[in-house]
Coordinates of C-alpha atoms in Angstrom, one line a residue:
X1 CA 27.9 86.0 -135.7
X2 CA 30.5 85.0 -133.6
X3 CA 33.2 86.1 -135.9
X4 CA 31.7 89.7 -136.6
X5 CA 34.1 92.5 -136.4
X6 CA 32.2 94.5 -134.1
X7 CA 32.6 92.0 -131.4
X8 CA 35.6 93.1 -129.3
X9 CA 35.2 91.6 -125.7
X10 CA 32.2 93.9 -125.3
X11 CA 30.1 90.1 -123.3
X12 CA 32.6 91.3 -120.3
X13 CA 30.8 94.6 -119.9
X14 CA 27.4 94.2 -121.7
X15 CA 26.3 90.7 -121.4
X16 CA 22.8 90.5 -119.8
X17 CA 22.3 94.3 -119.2
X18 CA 19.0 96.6 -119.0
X19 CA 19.2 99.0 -121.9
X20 CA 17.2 102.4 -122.2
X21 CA 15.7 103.0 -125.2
X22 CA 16.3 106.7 -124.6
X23 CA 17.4 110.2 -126.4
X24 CA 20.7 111.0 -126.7
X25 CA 22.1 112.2 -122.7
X26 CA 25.8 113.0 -122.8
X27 CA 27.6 111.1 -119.8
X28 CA 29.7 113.8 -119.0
X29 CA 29.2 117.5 -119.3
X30 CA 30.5 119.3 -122.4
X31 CA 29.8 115.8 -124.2
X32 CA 28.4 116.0 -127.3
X33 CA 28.7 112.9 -128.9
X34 CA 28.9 109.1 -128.0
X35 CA 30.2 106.2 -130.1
X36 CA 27.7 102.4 -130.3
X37 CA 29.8 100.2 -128.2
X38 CA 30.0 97.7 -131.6
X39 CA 30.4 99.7 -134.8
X40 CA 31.6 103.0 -133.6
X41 CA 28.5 104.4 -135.6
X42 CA 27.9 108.5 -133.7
X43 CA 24.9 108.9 -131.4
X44 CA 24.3 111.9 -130.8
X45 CA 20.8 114.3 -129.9
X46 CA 20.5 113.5 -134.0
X47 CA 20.0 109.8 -133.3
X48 CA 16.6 107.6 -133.3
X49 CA 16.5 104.9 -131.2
X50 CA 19.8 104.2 -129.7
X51 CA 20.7 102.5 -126.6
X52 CA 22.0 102.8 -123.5
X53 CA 23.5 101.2 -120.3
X54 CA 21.2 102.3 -117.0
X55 CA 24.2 104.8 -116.2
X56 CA 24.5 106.1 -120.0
X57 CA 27.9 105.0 -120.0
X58 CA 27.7 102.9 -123.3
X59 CA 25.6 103.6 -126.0
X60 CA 24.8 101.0 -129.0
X61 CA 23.2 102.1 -132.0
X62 CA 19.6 100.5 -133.6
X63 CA 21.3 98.2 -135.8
X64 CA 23.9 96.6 -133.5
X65 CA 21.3 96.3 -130.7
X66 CA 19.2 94.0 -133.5
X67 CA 22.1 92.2 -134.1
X68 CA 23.1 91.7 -130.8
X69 CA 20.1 91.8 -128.9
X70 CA 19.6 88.0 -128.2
X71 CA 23.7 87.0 -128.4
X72 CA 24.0 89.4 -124.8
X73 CA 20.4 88.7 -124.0
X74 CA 19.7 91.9 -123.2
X75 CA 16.4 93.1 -121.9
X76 CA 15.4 96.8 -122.9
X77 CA 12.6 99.4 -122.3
X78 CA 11.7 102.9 -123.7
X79 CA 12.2 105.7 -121.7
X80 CA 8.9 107.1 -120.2

C-alpha cells in the first residue's frame, strides 16, 4: 500500500485525524465542489458517504477512506 499513487505526503496533514462522516458542506462560500484528498475523485452535495476533516477543509471519498482508514489510523463518526 505504501507505494499507491494516491499517497502524496497527505500522513503530514491527515495522520490520526477525527473525520465526519457528513454531507457535502462547501468550505468556502460560492464552493461547489471539493476534490478526496487521495484520488482527486469530486465530492460534492451528489456524494454518499464522504469524509471530512473537523474543519471541512479536506474531504476523502468512501473508497480512499477504506483504504486508508487503518494506514492514518483515523477515527470517524457520522454526523448527527
Amino acid at each position: 500500500m505504501n507505494n499507491d499513487w494516491r499517497l502524496t505526503n497527505q500522513i503530514n496533514y491527515l495522520y490520526e485525524k477525527k473525520l465526519l462522516q457528513i454531507p457535502f458542506e462547501s468550505y468556502r462560500d460560492g464552493w461547489e465542489h471539493e476534490h478526496c484528498a487521495f484520488c482527486s475523485e469530486r465530492i460534492d452535495s451528489n456524494t454518499i458517504n464522504a469524509y471530512a476533516t473537523e474543519d471541512k477543509y479536506h474531504w476523502i471519498c468512501k473508497d480512499c477512506f477504506n483504504d486508508f482508514k487503518d494506514m492514518f489510523k483515523w477515527s470517524d463518526r457520522k454526523s448527527t
